[in-house]
mmCIF file of C-alpha atoms and ligand atoms in Angstrom:
data_model
loop_
_atom_site.group_PDB
_atom_site.id
_atom_site.type_symbol
_atom_site.label_atom_id
_atom_site.label_comp_id
_atom_site.label_asym_id
_atom_site.label_seq_id
_atom_site.Cartn_x
_atom_site.Cartn_y
_atom_site.Cartn_z
ATOM 1 C CA UNK N 1 126.072 94.194 102.266
ATOM 2 C CA UNK N 2 123.434 91.219 101.894
ATOM 3 C CA UNK N 3 124.472 88.634 98.804
ATOM 4 C CA UNK N 4 120.929 87.958 97.718
ATOM 5 C CA UNK N 5 119.559 89.815 94.711
ATOM 6 C CA UNK N 6 119.651 93.512 95.193
ATOM 7 C CA UNK N 7 115.735 94.851 95.298
ATOM 8 C CA UNK N 8 115.207 96.944 91.531
ATOM 9 C CA UNK N 9 112.491 99.730 91.819
ATOM 10 C CA UNK N 10 111.357 101.538 88.737
ATOM 11 C CA UNK N 11 110.457 105.017 88.966
ATOM 12 C CA UNK N 12 108.801 105.958 85.928
ATOM 13 C CA UNK N 13 106.368 108.986 85.042
ATOM 14 C CA UNK N 14 106.258 112.134 82.326
ATOM 15 C CA UNK N 15 108.870 114.987 82.024
ATOM 16 C CA UNK N 16 108.647 116.942 85.582
ATOM 17 C CA UNK N 17 106.369 114.684 86.936
ATOM 18 C CA UNK N 18 108.671 114.799 89.866
ATOM 19 C CA UNK N 19 110.302 111.475 89.276
ATOM 20 C CA UNK N 20 114.023 112.801 90.440
ATOM 21 C CA UNK N 21 112.045 114.203 93.667
ATOM 22 C CA UNK N 22 110.427 110.615 94.643
ATOM 23 C CA UNK N 23 113.628 109.030 94.265
ATOM 24 C CA UNK N 24 115.557 111.151 96.294
ATOM 25 C CA UNK N 25 112.902 111.002 99.174
ATOM 26 C CA UNK N 26 112.882 107.246 98.967
ATOM 27 C CA UNK N 27 116.929 107.060 98.478
ATOM 28 C CA UNK N 28 117.203 109.882 101.730
ATOM 29 C CA UNK N 29 115.571 107.605 103.562
ATOM 30 C CA UNK N 30 117.811 104.310 102.217
ATOM 31 C CA UNK N 31 121.009 105.721 101.767
ATOM 32 C CA UNK N 32 122.383 104.479 104.829
ATOM 33 C CA UNK N 33 121.572 100.921 103.731
ATOM 34 C CA UNK N 34 123.354 100.654 100.483
ATOM 35 C CA UNK N 35 121.167 101.982 97.719
ATOM 36 C CA UNK N 36 122.340 103.083 93.952
ATOM 37 C CA UNK N 37 120.135 105.150 91.761
ATOM 38 C CA UNK N 38 120.738 104.871 87.723
ATOM 39 C CA UNK N 39 119.077 107.460 85.950
ATOM 40 C CA UNK N 40 117.431 106.039 82.451
ATOM 41 C CA UNK N 41 118.234 109.703 81.285
ATOM 42 C CA UNK N 42 122.072 108.973 81.679
ATOM 43 C CA UNK N 43 121.896 106.267 78.980
ATOM 44 C CA UNK N 44 120.495 108.653 76.347
ATOM 45 C CA UNK N 45 122.733 107.579 73.237
ATOM 46 C CA UNK N 46 125.834 108.701 72.802
ATOM 47 C CA UNK N 47 125.452 111.361 69.773
ATOM 48 C CA UNK N 48 129.057 112.868 69.876
ATOM 49 C CA UNK N 49 129.526 111.932 65.924
ATOM 50 C CA UNK N 50 127.152 114.663 65.268
ATOM 51 C CA UNK N 51 126.780 118.162 64.759
ATOM 52 C CA UNK N 52 125.131 120.269 67.665
ATOM 53 C CA UNK N 53 122.479 121.212 64.675
ATOM 54 C CA UNK N 54 122.283 117.465 63.991
ATOM 55 C CA UNK N 55 121.680 116.227 67.286
ATOM 56 C CA UNK N 56 118.890 119.538 68.428
ATOM 57 C CA UNK N 57 116.461 116.879 65.660
ATOM 58 C CA UNK N 58 116.639 114.283 67.913
ATOM 59 C CA UNK N 59 113.102 113.211 69.129
ATOM 60 C CA UNK N 60 114.298 112.363 72.813
ATOM 61 C CA UNK N 61 111.042 111.076 74.164
ATOM 62 C CA UNK N 62 111.183 108.086 71.493
ATOM 63 C CA UNK N 63 111.924 104.930 72.854
ATOM 64 C CA UNK N 64 114.913 104.661 70.451
ATOM 65 C CA UNK N 65 116.879 107.386 71.984
ATOM 66 C CA UNK N 66 118.124 105.226 74.644
ATOM 67 C CA UNK N 67 120.896 102.680 74.828
ATOM 68 C CA UNK N 68 118.664 100.138 76.946
ATOM 69 C CA UNK N 69 121.062 97.484 76.082
ATOM 70 C CA UNK N 70 123.972 99.154 77.704
ATOM 71 C CA UNK N 71 121.364 99.973 80.464
ATOM 72 C CA UNK N 72 120.256 96.270 80.989
ATOM 73 C CA UNK N 73 124.029 95.361 80.760
ATOM 74 C CA UNK N 74 124.914 97.601 83.447
ATOM 75 C CA UNK N 75 121.601 96.541 85.734
ATOM 76 C CA UNK N 76 122.355 92.715 85.553
ATOM 77 C CA UNK N 77 125.926 93.500 86.527
ATOM 78 C CA UNK N 78 124.375 95.220 89.510
ATOM 79 C CA UNK N 79 122.089 92.284 90.284
ATOM 80 C CA UNK N 80 125.193 90.277 89.712
ATOM 81 C CA UNK N 81 126.696 92.355 92.554
ATOM 82 C CA UNK N 82 129.041 94.211 90.146
ATOM 83 C CA UNK N 83 130.537 97.285 89.590
ATOM 84 C CA UNK N 84 129.704 99.535 86.698
ATOM 85 C CA UNK N 85 130.943 102.610 84.982
ATOM 86 C CA UNK N 86 127.981 104.625 84.587
ATOM 87 C CA UNK N 87 127.523 107.020 81.691
ATOM 88 C CA UNK N 88 127.326 110.710 82.532
ATOM 89 C CA UNK N 89 124.642 112.659 80.250
ATOM 90 C CA UNK N 90 125.234 116.459 79.132
ATOM 91 C CA UNK N 91 121.645 117.882 78.711
ATOM 92 C CA UNK N 92 122.976 121.354 77.211
ATOM 93 C CA UNK N 93 125.246 119.548 74.611
ATOM 94 C CA UNK N 94 122.450 116.675 74.157
ATOM 95 C CA UNK N 95 125.280 114.194 74.398
ATOM 96 C CA UNK N 96 127.165 111.486 76.648
ATOM 97 C CA UNK N 97 129.621 113.504 78.865
ATOM 98 C CA UNK N 98 133.405 112.626 78.459
ATOM 99 C CA UNK N 99 133.754 111.151 82.124
ATOM 100 C CA UNK N 100 131.794 107.976 83.866
ATOM 101 C CA UNK N 101 130.702 107.297 87.524
ATOM 102 C CA UNK N 102 132.429 104.010 89.204
ATOM 103 C CA UNK N 103 129.010 102.431 91.216
ATOM 104 C CA UNK N 104 129.566 99.870 93.193
ATOM 105 C CA UNK N 105 126.712 97.251 93.879
ATOM 106 C CA UNK N 106 124.077 98.077 96.476
ATOM 107 C CA UNK N 107 121.051 96.449 98.122
ATOM 108 C CA UNK N 108 118.600 98.592 96.335
ATOM 109 C CA UNK N 109 118.434 99.891 92.962
ATOM 110 C CA UNK N 110 116.288 102.784 92.015
ATOM 111 C CA UNK N 111 115.770 102.957 88.050
ATOM 112 C CA UNK N 112 113.982 106.186 86.998
ATOM 113 C CA UNK N 113 113.580 108.393 83.607
ATOM 114 C CA UNK N 114 110.511 108.590 81.842
ATOM 115 C CA UNK N 115 109.918 105.159 79.515
ATOM 116 C CA UNK N 116 111.581 102.664 82.268
ATOM 117 C CA UNK N 117 108.222 100.817 82.050
ATOM 118 C CA UNK N 118 108.224 101.036 78.151
ATOM 119 C CA UNK N 119 110.727 98.394 77.944
ATOM 120 C CA UNK N 120 109.428 94.480 78.749
ATOM 121 C CA UNK N 121 113.277 93.573 79.565
ATOM 122 C CA UNK N 122 113.491 96.738 81.928
ATOM 123 C CA UNK N 123 109.867 95.721 83.439
ATOM 124 C CA UNK N 124 110.815 92.119 84.096
ATOM 125 C CA UNK N 125 114.264 92.899 86.126
ATOM 126 C CA UNK N 126 111.638 95.491 88.691
ATOM 127 C CA UNK N 127 110.356 94.125 92.019
ATOM 128 C CA UNK N 128 108.140 97.341 92.251
ATOM 129 C CA UNK N 129 107.036 99.446 89.784
ATOM 130 C CA UNK N 130 106.003 103.283 90.349
ATOM 131 C CA UNK N 131 104.608 105.629 88.416
ATOM 132 C CA UNK N 132 104.480 109.397 89.041
ATOM 133 C CA UNK N 133 101.534 111.431 87.697
ATOM 134 C CA UNK N 134 101.635 115.189 87.675
ATOM 135 C CA UNK N 135 98.734 116.953 85.300
ATOM 136 C CA UNK N 136 100.998 118.474 82.226
ATOM 137 C CA UNK N 137 99.989 121.721 82.267
ATOM 138 C CA UNK N 138 102.004 121.579 85.607
ATOM 139 C CA UNK N 139 105.014 119.402 84.042
ATOM 140 C CA UNK N 140 105.568 121.893 81.161
ATOM 141 C CA UNK N 141 105.208 124.930 83.815
ATOM 142 C CA UNK N 142 108.232 123.511 85.548
ATOM 143 C CA UNK N 143 109.947 121.821 82.558
ATOM 144 C CA UNK N 144 110.017 125.678 81.058
ATOM 145 C CA UNK N 145 111.504 127.013 83.968
ATOM 146 C CA UNK N 146 114.169 124.300 84.456
ATOM 147 C CA UNK N 147 115.268 123.739 80.925
ATOM 148 C CA UNK N 148 116.087 127.184 81.038
ATOM 149 C CA UNK N 149 117.307 127.593 84.390
ATOM 150 C CA UNK N 150 119.414 123.871 83.509
ATOM 151 C CA UNK N 151 119.886 123.433 80.505
ATOM 152 C CA UNK N 152 120.676 126.354 78.391
ATOM 153 C CA UNK N 153 117.077 126.789 76.633
ATOM 154 C CA UNK N 154 115.105 129.515 75.128
ATOM 155 C CA UNK N 155 111.802 129.596 75.999
ATOM 156 C CA UNK N 156 110.939 129.039 71.791
ATOM 157 C CA UNK N 157 112.913 126.093 72.067
ATOM 158 C CA UNK N 158 111.101 124.398 74.882
ATOM 159 C CA UNK N 159 107.882 125.452 73.732
ATOM 160 C CA UNK N 160 108.614 123.895 70.226
ATOM 161 C CA UNK N 161 110.052 120.598 71.848
ATOM 162 C CA UNK N 162 107.221 120.053 73.635
ATOM 163 C CA UNK N 163 104.892 120.684 71.086
ATOM 164 C CA UNK N 164 106.438 118.537 68.204
ATOM 165 C CA UNK N 165 108.188 115.889 70.943
ATOM 166 C CA UNK N 166 107.469 115.242 74.585
ATOM 167 C CA UNK N 167 103.689 115.837 74.342
ATOM 168 C CA UNK N 168 103.236 113.657 71.040
ATOM 169 C CA UNK N 169 105.788 111.222 72.763
ATOM 170 C CA UNK N 170 104.244 111.432 76.163
ATOM 171 C CA UNK N 171 100.517 110.303 75.210
ATOM 172 C CA UNK N 172 101.918 107.543 72.428
ATOM 173 C CA UNK N 173 104.602 106.087 74.994
ATOM 174 C CA UNK N 174 105.078 107.047 78.632
ATOM 175 C CA UNK N 175 101.324 107.603 79.420
ATOM 176 C CA UNK N 176 100.117 103.986 78.417
ATOM 177 C CA UNK N 177 102.874 102.702 80.568
ATOM 178 C CA UNK N 178 100.899 103.875 83.774
ATOM 179 C CA UNK N 179 99.063 100.302 83.473
ATOM 180 C CA UNK N 180 102.312 98.553 84.394
ATOM 181 C CA UNK N 181 102.836 100.545 87.749
ATOM 182 C CA UNK N 182 102.045 98.559 90.776
ATOM 183 C CA UNK N 183 101.735 102.007 92.273
ATOM 184 C CA UNK N 184 100.309 105.577 90.722
ATOM 185 C CA UNK N 185 101.952 108.425 92.968
ATOM 186 C CA UNK N 186 100.021 111.939 92.018
ATOM 187 C CA UNK N 187 101.815 115.050 92.072
ATOM 188 C CA UNK N 188 105.325 113.445 93.076
ATOM 189 C CA UNK N 189 107.658 114.433 95.896
ATOM 190 C CA UNK N 190 105.125 116.301 97.385
ATOM 191 C CA UNK N 191 102.890 113.507 98.326
ATOM 192 C CA UNK N 192 104.368 112.417 101.784
ATOM 193 C CA UNK N 193 101.632 109.471 101.921
ATOM 194 C CA UNK N 194 102.450 107.352 99.112
ATOM 195 C CA UNK N 195 106.605 108.269 99.575
ATOM 196 C CA UNK N 196 105.602 106.741 103.723
ATOM 197 C CA UNK N 197 103.259 104.058 101.810
ATOM 198 C CA UNK N 198 106.568 102.963 99.307
ATOM 199 C CA UNK N 199 109.128 103.314 102.305
ATOM 200 C CA UNK N 200 107.361 100.848 104.747
ATOM 201 C CA UNK N 201 106.514 98.529 101.705
ATOM 202 C CA UNK N 202 110.458 98.787 100.753
ATOM 203 C CA UNK N 203 111.083 98.103 104.416
ATOM 204 C CA UNK N 204 109.332 95.085 104.979
ATOM 205 C CA UNK N 205 110.700 93.692 101.616
ATOM 206 C CA UNK N 206 114.695 94.153 103.036
ATOM 207 C CA UNK N 207 113.739 93.188 106.224
ATOM 208 C CA UNK N 208 112.527 89.733 104.854
ATOM 209 C CA UNK N 209 115.875 89.704 102.498
ATOM 210 C CA UNK N 210 117.775 90.550 106.400
ATOM 211 C CA UNK N 211 119.320 93.512 105.161
ATOM 212 C CA UNK N 212 118.004 96.293 107.391
HETATM 213 N N1 ADP W 301 105.646 119.448 93.890
HETATM 214 C C1 ADP W 301 106.264 120.576 92.852
HETATM 215 N N2 ADP W 301 106.352 121.797 93.080
HETATM 216 C C2 ADP W 301 107.075 122.497 92.217
HETATM 217 N N3 ADP W 301 107.969 121.988 91.349
HETATM 218 C C3 ADP W 301 108.238 121.134 91.591
HETATM 219 C C4 ADP W 301 107.357 120.220 92.752
HETATM 220 N N4 ADP W 301 108.334 118.827 91.769
HETATM 221 C C5 ADP W 301 109.133 118.875 91.072
HETATM 222 N N5 ADP W 301 109.291 119.915 91.241
HETATM 223 C C6 ADP W 301 110.124 120.906 90.103
HETATM 224 O O1 ADP W 301 110.150 120.722 88.677
HETATM 225 C C7 ADP W 301 111.032 119.988 87.969
HETATM 226 C C8 ADP W 301 111.153 118.394 87.728
HETATM 227 O O2 ADP W 301 110.997 117.667 88.990
HETATM 228 P P1 ADP W 301 111.730 116.530 88.792
HETATM 229 O O3 ADP W 301 111.419 115.802 90.506
HETATM 230 O O4 ADP W 301 113.166 116.264 88.494
HETATM 231 O O5 ADP W 301 110.900 115.447 87.874
HETATM 232 P P2 ADP W 301 111.245 114.527 86.692
HETATM 233 O O6 ADP W 301 112.650 113.840 87.718
HETATM 234 O O7 ADP W 301 110.178 113.660 86.375
HETATM 235 O O8 ADP W 301 111.696 115.442 85.143
HETATM 236 C C9 ADP W 301 112.183 120.014 89.059
HETATM 237 O O9 ADP W 301 113.152 121.936 88.621
HETATM 238 C C10 ADP W 301 111.609 120.193 90.758
HETATM 239 O O10 ADP W 301 112.260 121.362 91.556
HETATM 240 O O1 LIG W 302 119.458 115.771 75.198
HETATM 241 C C1 LIG W 302 118.198 115.757 75.535
HETATM 242 C C2 LIG W 302 118.032 114.756 76.335
HETATM 243 C C3 LIG W 302 116.652 115.145 76.656
HETATM 244 N N1 LIG W 302 116.003 115.658 76.779
HETATM 245 C C4 LIG W 302 115.003 116.017 77.568
HETATM 246 O O2 LIG W 302 114.839 115.264 78.686
HETATM 247 C C5 LIG W 302 113.219 114.888 79.092
HETATM 248 C C6 LIG W 302 113.849 113.526 80.235
HETATM 249 O O3 LIG W 302 114.157 114.443 81.306
HETATM 250 P P1 LIG W 302 113.470 114.548 82.523
HETATM 251 O O4 LIG W 302 114.413 114.762 83.922
HETATM 252 O O5 LIG W 302 112.629 113.251 82.570
HETATM 253 O O6 LIG W 302 112.095 115.857 82.233
HETATM 254 C C7 LIG W 302 112.700 114.298 77.656
HETATM 255 O O7 LIG W 302 111.794 114.850 77.951
HETATM 256 C C8 LIG W 302 113.450 114.825 76.681
HETATM 257 O O8 LIG W 302 112.649 115.508 76.395
HETATM 258 C C9 LIG W 302 116.483 117.118 75.843
HETATM 259 O O9 LIG W 302 115.379 117.915 75.866
HETATM 260 N N2 LIG W 302 117.645 116.828 75.354
#
C-alpha cells in the first residue's frame, strides 16, 4: 500500500441510474490494487428512535436525510490511512442496522450516492467526479422492480414515494449537481466505453502515484 494520499472518486446520479453498477465495474478492475467503496446510503441518519410509521414520513431524497458529518469524518480518516467502522443501512426498516463493517484504508476510495456531489465538503475531497445519467422512465421501472424485490415495498408505496419525494428532490437537488461532474456517463453500467475510459484514467493517476 502506498503512503500517498488515496485517490477519491465520487459517483453521483439519480436513484437507479446505475451508480452501483458503474462502481462495481470499476471496483472489479482495481480490487487487486486496494480499493474501498463507501456508499452514501449507509450514512442515512440513524432513525432507531422513531417508530416505523414515523420513518415512512422521512424524505430520503433530501440532503438533510444524510449524516454527512459522519461520512466526512470517515472519509478524512481513510485519507489519513486510518481504519473506520462503516455503518450499514437497513432499507426495509428504514434505519441504521446494528452491525458495522470494519474498513481498512485503501489506495482508492469510491464514494457513491444520489447526493455525493451536492455537498461542497464532499466534492472538495474528490479527485474525479462522475454523474451517471439515465432517463427517469428507465429509473422508475428499475426502482419499482428493485424496491418490491429487495426493499420489501408495495407498488403503491413506490409510486407514491416517487411522486412526492424522489422525483421532486431529483429535480431540485440531484440533477443540478451534474454541472460539477468531470464526466457524465449515460446509461450507467452498460456503458463499456465510458467505463474503459475511466479505468484508463484511474490507471494513469495510480501510475503517477507509483501504485500500479
Ligand atoms: N443497464 C441496465 N439495464 C437494466 N437494469 C439495470 C441496468 N443498470 C442497472 N439496472 C438495475 O437497476 C437497479 C438499480 O441499479 P443500480 O446500479 O443499483 O443503480 P443505483 O445504484 O444508481 O441505484 C438494479 O436492480 C440493477 O440491476
Ligand atoms: O430508508 C430508505 C432509504 C433510502 N430510500 C431510497 O433510496 C434511494 C437511494 O438509493 P439508490 O440505490 O441510489 O436508489 C433514495 O432515492 C431513497 O428514496 C428509501 O426508500 N428508504
